[in-house]
């Protein structure tokens, strides 16, 4: 036998009731269960004492699961079934060392309309291992709390879902120490509606902690980093659109992403980013420079507005740099009043760009204003006319 719904199946479900003078025993078991292409377990069984005074209550149960992404699982649990008005209600509560705790309640009418609520907590290490979020050799720790709500018009199909996941004291480290995080706090919220295909919104807040992803290192600013987007899952692709990111102290802008589910090329866009040059250079560009070199000593200021897109590699770039400056602490290099505008495309036609500065100094040798006009093409650039200095 097999039961299934939208995107899930469970094989060989069994319900066994054993009666005796010492009390009734209920056993719930299922064979291989899958959600999409991911196997949830090879075999699961819940055994407990049954009480039937008010509905069916299966208390002080023991859960055993084999072949799950977490490995073999053991925990305590209970199940309760009862009638509330014209609806049936089921409640499941579980607790185990490997998977934390969970409490799920489902209410359904005879026609199949149902509503589900759930909440619990779980160790992050198990979550990361189950969904292969990081390589298996990395060390992970932390705690996550979750909530979920869902409803549907029939037993086999969900129509709406909303969830929230909060992670605290999140940590990870790679064996070579080049990737690590400590004391990270994140909040992820989302919702979805099914109207022939799934679509909805998702939001994330990063409020605490630091992340090392060599050569970069970032710490959470005093105000939360906020990311939100609309998402859509179709038969051929995952799509993020109308995304926005706000990083206090750095800048803000938009993004989009299109990822085919069966091969194909990942397409992405970063749109209309307004970024301060000082933190952009210090935290994102300078770490790429060779230690001890001139680029590693530079400081930058000003503002840049840019958009960038990729499709199997960088495909387009547009920028507007205003009133920027670059300097080194010992005066080896100083450039002020830098302005530049332009656009480049890997597949498009040629376009114009301009670079200007008010003054420059290289190893204390001064230079006056610069004005250069460029022609950009897919292969690179060339001067439109001799520049003036």
Coordinates of C-alpha atoms in Angstrom, one line a residue:
X1 CA 0.0 0.0 0.0
X2 CA 1.0 3.6 -0.5
X3 CA -0.3 7.0 0.4
X4 CA 0.7 10.2 -1.3
X5 CA 0.0 13.9 -1.7
X6 CA 1.4 16.9 -3.5
X7 CA 5.1 16.1 -3.8
X8 CA 5.3 13.3 -1.1
X9 CA 4.7 9.6 -0.8
X10 CA 4.8 7.0 2.1
X11 CA 5.0 3.3 1.4
X12 CA 3.5 0.5 3.5
X13 CA 1.6 2.4 6.2
X14 CA 0.5 0.2 9.0
X15 CA -1.7 0.7 12.1
X16 CA -1.7 -2.1 14.7
X17 CA -3.9 -2.2 17.8
X18 CA -3.2 -4.7 20.5
X19 CA -5.6 -5.2 23.4
X20 CA -4.9 -6.9 26.7
X21 CA -5.9 -6.7 30.4
X22 CA -2.9 -4.5 31.1
X23 CA -4.0 -1.9 28.5
X24 CA -4.2 -1.3 24.8
X25 CA -1.1 -0.7 22.7
X26 CA -1.1 1.2 19.4
X27 CA 1.6 1.0 16.7
X28 CA 1.9 3.4 13.8
X29 CA 4.5 2.4 11.1
X30 CA 5.5 3.4 7.6
X31 CA 8.1 2.3 5.1
X32 CA 10.1 4.6 2.8
X33 CA 8.8 8.2 2.8
X34 CA 9.9 10.8 0.3
X35 CA 9.3 14.6 -0.1
X36 CA 10.1 15.3 -3.8
X37 CA 13.4 13.5 -4.5
X38 CA 14.6 13.6 -0.9
X39 CA 14.1 10.4 1.2
X40 CA 12.8 11.3 4.7
X41 CA 13.3 7.8 6.2
X42 CA 13.6 4.2 5.3
X43 CA 11.3 3.0 8.1
X44 CA 9.6 4.8 11.0
X45 CA 7.5 3.4 14.0
X46 CA 5.7 5.0 16.9
X47 CA 4.5 2.7 19.7
X48 CA 2.5 3.8 22.7
X49 CA -0.2 3.1 25.2
X50 CA -3.7 3.9 23.9
X51 CA -6.4 5.7 25.9
X52 CA -10.0 6.1 24.4
X53 CA -11.8 8.0 27.2
X54 CA -11.9 11.2 25.0
X55 CA -11.1 10.4 21.5
X56 CA -7.9 8.4 20.9
X57 CA -4.8 9.4 22.9
X58 CA -1.5 7.7 22.4
X59 CA 0.7 8.9 25.3
X60 CA 4.2 8.0 26.4
X61 CA 5.1 6.7 23.0
X62 CA 8.5 5.8 21.7
X63 CA 9.6 6.8 18.2
X64 CA 12.3 4.9 16.2
X65 CA 13.4 6.0 12.7
X66 CA 15.9 4.3 10.4
X67 CA 17.5 5.6 7.3
X68 CA 16.8 9.3 7.8
X69 CA 19.2 12.2 6.7
X70 CA 20.0 12.5 10.4
X71 CA 20.8 8.8 10.7
X72 CA 19.0 6.5 13.2
X73 CA 16.6 8.6 15.4
X74 CA 15.0 7.8 18.7
X75 CA 12.7 9.9 20.8
X76 CA 9.5 10.2 22.9
X77 CA 6.2 11.2 21.5
X78 CA 2.4 11.2 21.7
X79 CA -0.5 11.3 19.3
X80 CA -4.0 12.5 20.0
X81 CA -7.1 12.1 17.8
X82 CA -10.5 13.6 18.6
X83 CA -13.6 15.3 17.2
X84 CA -14.1 19.0 17.6
X85 CA -17.5 20.1 16.3
X86 CA -17.8 18.9 12.8
X87 CA -14.1 18.5 12.3
X88 CA -11.5 15.9 13.2
X89 CA -8.3 17.0 15.0
X90 CA -4.9 15.3 15.3
X91 CA -2.0 16.4 17.4
X92 CA 1.5 15.0 17.3
X93 CA 4.3 15.9 19.8
X94 CA 7.9 14.6 19.5
X95 CA 11.1 15.1 21.3
X96 CA 14.6 13.6 20.7
X97 CA 18.2 14.5 21.1
X98 CA 19.1 14.5 17.4
X99 CA 16.0 16.3 16.1
X100 CA 14.9 18.5 19.0
X101 CA 11.2 19.0 19.7
X102 CA 8.2 19.4 17.6
X103 CA 4.4 19.8 18.1
X104 CA 2.1 19.7 15.1
X105 CA -1.7 20.0 15.1
X106 CA -4.0 19.3 12.1
X107 CA -7.7 20.0 11.9
X108 CA -9.8 18.7 9.0
X109 CA -13.4 18.6 7.8
X110 CA -15.0 15.6 6.3
X111 CA -14.8 17.3 2.9
X112 CA -11.0 17.4 3.2
X113 CA -10.4 21.1 4.0
X114 CA -7.6 21.2 6.6
X115 CA -5.4 23.6 8.6
X116 CA -2.1 22.8 10.1
X117 CA 0.0 24.6 12.8
X118 CA 3.4 23.5 14.1
X119 CA 6.3 24.7 16.2
X120 CA 9.5 23.4 17.6
X121 CA 13.2 23.6 18.0
X122 CA 16.1 21.6 16.6
X123 CA 19.9 21.5 16.7
X124 CA 21.4 23.3 13.7
X125 CA 24.0 20.6 13.2
X126 CA 21.3 18.1 12.3
X127 CA 19.5 20.5 10.0
X128 CA 22.8 21.3 8.1
X129 CA 23.5 17.6 7.7
X130 CA 20.0 16.6 6.6
X131 CA 19.8 19.2 3.9
X132 CA 23.5 19.2 2.9
X133 CA 23.8 23.0 3.5
X134 CA 27.6 22.7 4.2
X135 CA 30.2 20.0 3.5
X136 CA 30.0 17.0 5.8
X137 CA 33.6 17.7 7.1
X138 CA 32.7 21.1 8.5
X139 CA 31.9 21.6 12.2
X140 CA 28.5 23.3 12.9
X141 CA 26.5 24.2 16.1
X142 CA 23.7 26.4 17.2
X143 CA 20.0 26.2 17.8
X144 CA 17.0 27.0 15.6
X145 CA 13.4 27.5 16.5
X146 CA 10.7 27.1 13.8
X147 CA 7.0 27.8 13.3
X148 CA 4.8 26.7 10.3
X149 CA 1.2 27.2 9.2
X150 CA -0.5 25.6 6.3
X151 CA -3.9 24.9 4.8
X152 CA -5.5 23.1 1.9
X153 CA -8.8 22.4 0.2
X154 CA -8.1 18.6 0.0
X155 CA -6.1 16.1 2.0
X156 CA -3.6 15.6 -0.7
X157 CA -2.8 19.2 -1.6
X158 CA -1.6 22.3 0.3
X159 CA -2.8 25.7 -0.9
X160 CA -1.1 28.1 1.5
X161 CA 1.9 27.9 3.7
X162 CA 3.8 30.3 6.0
X163 CA 6.9 29.7 8.1
X164 CA 9.4 31.3 10.4
X165 CA 12.9 30.1 11.3
X166 CA 15.1 31.8 14.0
X167 CA 18.7 30.7 14.5
X168 CA 20.9 31.8 17.4
X169 CA 24.5 31.2 18.4
X170 CA 25.1 29.8 14.9
X171 CA 28.7 28.6 14.3
X172 CA 30.5 26.7 11.6
X173 CA 34.1 26.1 10.6
X174 CA 35.9 24.4 7.8
X175 CA 38.8 22.0 8.4
X176 CA 41.3 24.6 7.0
X177 CA 39.9 27.5 9.0
X178 CA 39.3 29.6 5.9
X179 CA 35.5 29.6 6.3
X180 CA 34.0 30.2 9.8
X181 CA 31.1 31.9 11.6
X182 CA 30.6 32.7 15.3
X183 CA 27.7 34.0 17.3
X184 CA 25.4 34.5 14.2
X185 CA 21.7 35.3 14.7
X186 CA 19.4 35.0 11.7
X187 CA 15.6 35.2 11.2
X188 CA 14.0 33.8 8.1
X189 CA 10.3 34.2 7.3
X190 CA 8.3 33.3 4.2
X191 CA 4.9 32.4 2.8
X192 CA 3.6 30.7 -0.3
X193 CA 0.4 30.3 -2.3
X194 CA -0.4 27.5 -4.8
X195 CA -2.4 28.7 -7.9
X196 CA -1.2 26.2 -10.5
X197 CA 2.4 26.8 -9.3
X198 CA 3.9 27.9 -6.0
X199 CA 4.8 31.6 -5.5
X200 CA 5.3 33.8 -2.5
X201 CA 7.6 36.0 -0.5
X202 CA 10.7 35.5 1.7
X203 CA 12.5 37.8 4.2
X204 CA 15.7 37.5 6.1
X205 CA 17.3 39.5 8.9
X206 CA 20.9 39.2 10.1
X207 CA 21.3 40.8 13.5
X208 CA 24.4 39.4 15.2
X209 CA 27.7 37.6 14.7
X210 CA 30.6 37.5 12.3
X211 CA 31.3 35.5 9.2
X212 CA 34.7 34.7 7.7
X213 CA 34.8 33.5 4.1
X214 CA 38.4 34.0 3.2
X215 CA 39.6 36.5 2.2
X216 CA 36.5 38.3 3.4
X217 CA 35.2 38.9 6.9
X218 CA 31.9 40.6 7.7
X219 CA 30.3 41.5 11.0
X220 CA 26.6 42.3 11.6
X221 CA 26.1 46.1 11.8
X222 CA 24.2 47.7 14.7
X223 CA 21.0 47.7 12.6
X224 CA 19.9 44.5 11.0
X225 CA 20.9 43.5 7.4
X226 CA 17.6 43.0 5.6
X227 CA 16.9 40.9 2.5
X228 CA 13.5 40.3 1.0
X229 CA 12.3 38.9 -2.3
X230 CA 9.4 37.4 -4.2
X231 CA 9.8 33.8 -5.3
X232 CA 8.2 31.4 -7.8
X233 CA 8.6 27.7 -8.4
X234 CA 7.7 26.5 -11.9
X235 CA 8.2 23.1 -13.6
X236 CA 11.4 24.4 -15.3
X237 CA 12.9 26.9 -12.9
X238 CA 13.2 28.6 -9.5
X239 CA 12.9 32.3 -9.8
X240 CA 13.6 35.2 -7.4
X241 CA 12.4 38.6 -8.4
X242 CA 11.8 42.1 -7.0
X243 CA 14.4 41.4 -4.4
X244 CA 15.9 44.1 -2.2
X245 CA 18.9 44.2 0.2
X246 CA 19.6 46.9 2.8
X247 CA 23.0 46.8 4.5
X248 CA 23.3 49.6 7.0
X249 CA 26.6 51.5 6.6
X250 CA 27.2 50.0 3.1
X251 CA 24.2 50.6 0.9
X252 CA 21.0 49.2 -0.7
X253 CA 19.7 47.9 -4.0
X254 CA 17.8 45.2 -5.7
X255 CA 18.4 41.7 -7.2
X256 CA 16.8 38.9 -9.2
X257 CA 17.8 35.3 -10.0
X258 CA 16.6 32.6 -12.4
X259 CA 17.8 29.0 -11.8
X260 CA 16.7 26.2 -14.2
X261 CA 15.8 23.0 -12.4
X262 CA 17.1 20.7 -15.2
X263 CA 20.4 22.0 -16.5
X264 CA 20.6 25.4 -18.2
X265 CA 22.5 28.5 -17.2
X266 CA 22.0 30.4 -14.0
X267 CA 20.9 34.0 -14.7
X268 CA 21.2 36.8 -12.1
X269 CA 21.0 40.6 -11.7
X270 CA 22.1 43.1 -9.1
X271 CA 20.0 46.2 -9.8
X272 CA 20.4 49.9 -8.9
X273 CA 22.8 49.4 -6.0
X274 CA 23.7 52.6 -4.1
X275 CA 26.9 51.9 -2.1
X276 CA 29.4 54.0 -0.1
X277 CA 32.9 53.6 -1.4
X278 CA 34.6 53.5 2.0
X279 CA 33.1 50.3 3.3
X280 CA 32.9 48.8 -0.2
X281 CA 36.7 49.1 -0.7
X282 CA 37.7 48.3 2.9
X283 CA 35.5 45.2 3.3
X284 CA 35.0 43.8 -0.2
X285 CA 37.8 45.0 -2.5
X286 CA 40.9 45.4 -0.3
X287 CA 40.8 41.8 1.0
X288 CA 41.6 40.7 -2.6
X289 CA 44.8 42.8 -2.8
X290 CA 48.2 41.2 -2.0
X291 CA 49.2 41.9 1.6
X292 CA 51.7 44.7 1.9
X293 CA 51.1 46.1 -1.6
X294 CA 49.9 49.6 -2.3
X295 CA 46.3 48.5 -3.0
X296 CA 46.1 47.0 0.5
X297 CA 47.0 50.4 2.0
X298 CA 44.5 52.5 0.1
X299 CA 41.4 54.2 1.5
X300 CA 38.4 55.3 -0.6
X301 CA 35.5 57.6 -0.3
X302 CA 32.6 58.7 -2.4
X303 CA 29.4 57.0 -3.7
X304 CA 28.8 54.6 -6.5
X305 CA 25.5 53.6 -8.2
X306 CA 25.8 50.4 -10.3
X307 CA 23.9 47.5 -11.9
X308 CA 25.5 44.2 -12.9
X309 CA 24.2 41.0 -14.6
X310 CA 25.4 37.5 -15.3
X311 CA 24.5 34.6 -17.4
X312 CA 27.2 31.9 -17.3
X313 CA 29.7 34.7 -16.4
X314 CA 29.6 38.5 -16.3
X315 CA 27.3 39.8 -19.1
X316 CA 26.6 43.4 -18.3
X317 CA 27.8 46.3 -16.1
X318 CA 26.6 49.9 -15.7
X319 CA 28.1 52.4 -13.2
X320 CA 28.0 56.0 -12.0
X321 CA 30.8 56.9 -9.6
X322 CA 30.5 60.4 -8.0
X323 CA 32.9 62.6 -6.0
X324 CA 35.2 59.7 -5.1
X325 CA 38.7 59.9 -3.7
X326 CA 41.5 57.4 -3.2
X327 CA 44.5 57.9 -0.9
X328 CA 47.3 56.0 0.8
X329 CA 48.4 56.8 4.4
X330 CA 51.9 57.8 3.5
X331 CA 50.9 59.9 0.5
X332 CA 52.2 57.5 -2.1
X333 CA 48.9 58.0 -4.0
X334 CA 46.1 60.5 -3.8
X335 CA 43.3 61.1 -6.3
X336 CA 40.4 63.4 -5.6
X337 CA 37.2 64.5 -7.3
X338 CA 36.9 61.2 -9.2
X339 CA 33.8 60.9 -11.4
X340 CA 33.0 58.1 -14.0
X341 CA 30.0 56.9 -15.9
X342 CA 29.6 54.1 -18.4
X343 CA 28.0 50.8 -19.4
X344 CA 29.4 47.6 -20.8
X345 CA 27.8 44.5 -22.3
X346 CA 29.3 41.2 -23.3
X347 CA 26.9 40.8 -26.2
X348 CA 25.7 44.4 -26.9
X349 CA 27.0 47.2 -29.2
X350 CA 29.7 49.7 -28.3
X351 CA 29.0 52.3 -25.7
X352 CA 30.6 55.4 -24.3
X353 CA 32.2 55.9 -20.9
X354 CA 34.0 58.8 -19.2
X355 CA 36.6 59.1 -16.5
X356 CA 37.5 62.4 -14.8
X357 CA 39.4 63.6 -11.7
X358 CA 40.2 67.0 -10.3
X359 CA 43.7 66.3 -9.0
X360 CA 46.2 63.4 -8.4
X361 CA 49.5 62.8 -6.7
X362 CA 51.8 59.9 -7.2
X363 CA 54.8 59.6 -4.8
X364 CA 54.4 63.4 -4.1
X365 CA 54.5 64.2 -7.9
X366 CA 51.3 66.3 -8.6
X367 CA 49.1 65.9 -11.6
X368 CA 46.3 68.2 -12.7
X369 CA 42.7 67.4 -13.8
X370 CA 42.1 64.4 -16.1
X371 CA 39.3 64.0 -18.6
X372 CA 39.2 60.7 -20.7
X373 CA 36.5 59.6 -23.0
X374 CA 36.3 55.8 -23.7
X375 CA 34.6 53.5 -26.1
X376 CA 33.6 50.2 -24.6
X377 CA 33.0 47.0 -26.6
X378 CA 32.5 43.3 -25.6
X379 CA 36.3 42.7 -25.9
X380 CA 37.4 45.7 -23.8
X381 CA 37.8 49.5 -24.3
X382 CA 39.7 52.1 -26.3
X383 CA 40.2 55.9 -26.1
X384 CA 37.6 57.8 -28.0
X385 CA 40.2 60.6 -28.4
X386 CA 43.4 61.6 -26.7
X387 CA 42.8 62.3 -23.0
X388 CA 43.7 65.6 -21.4
X389 CA 45.8 65.8 -18.2

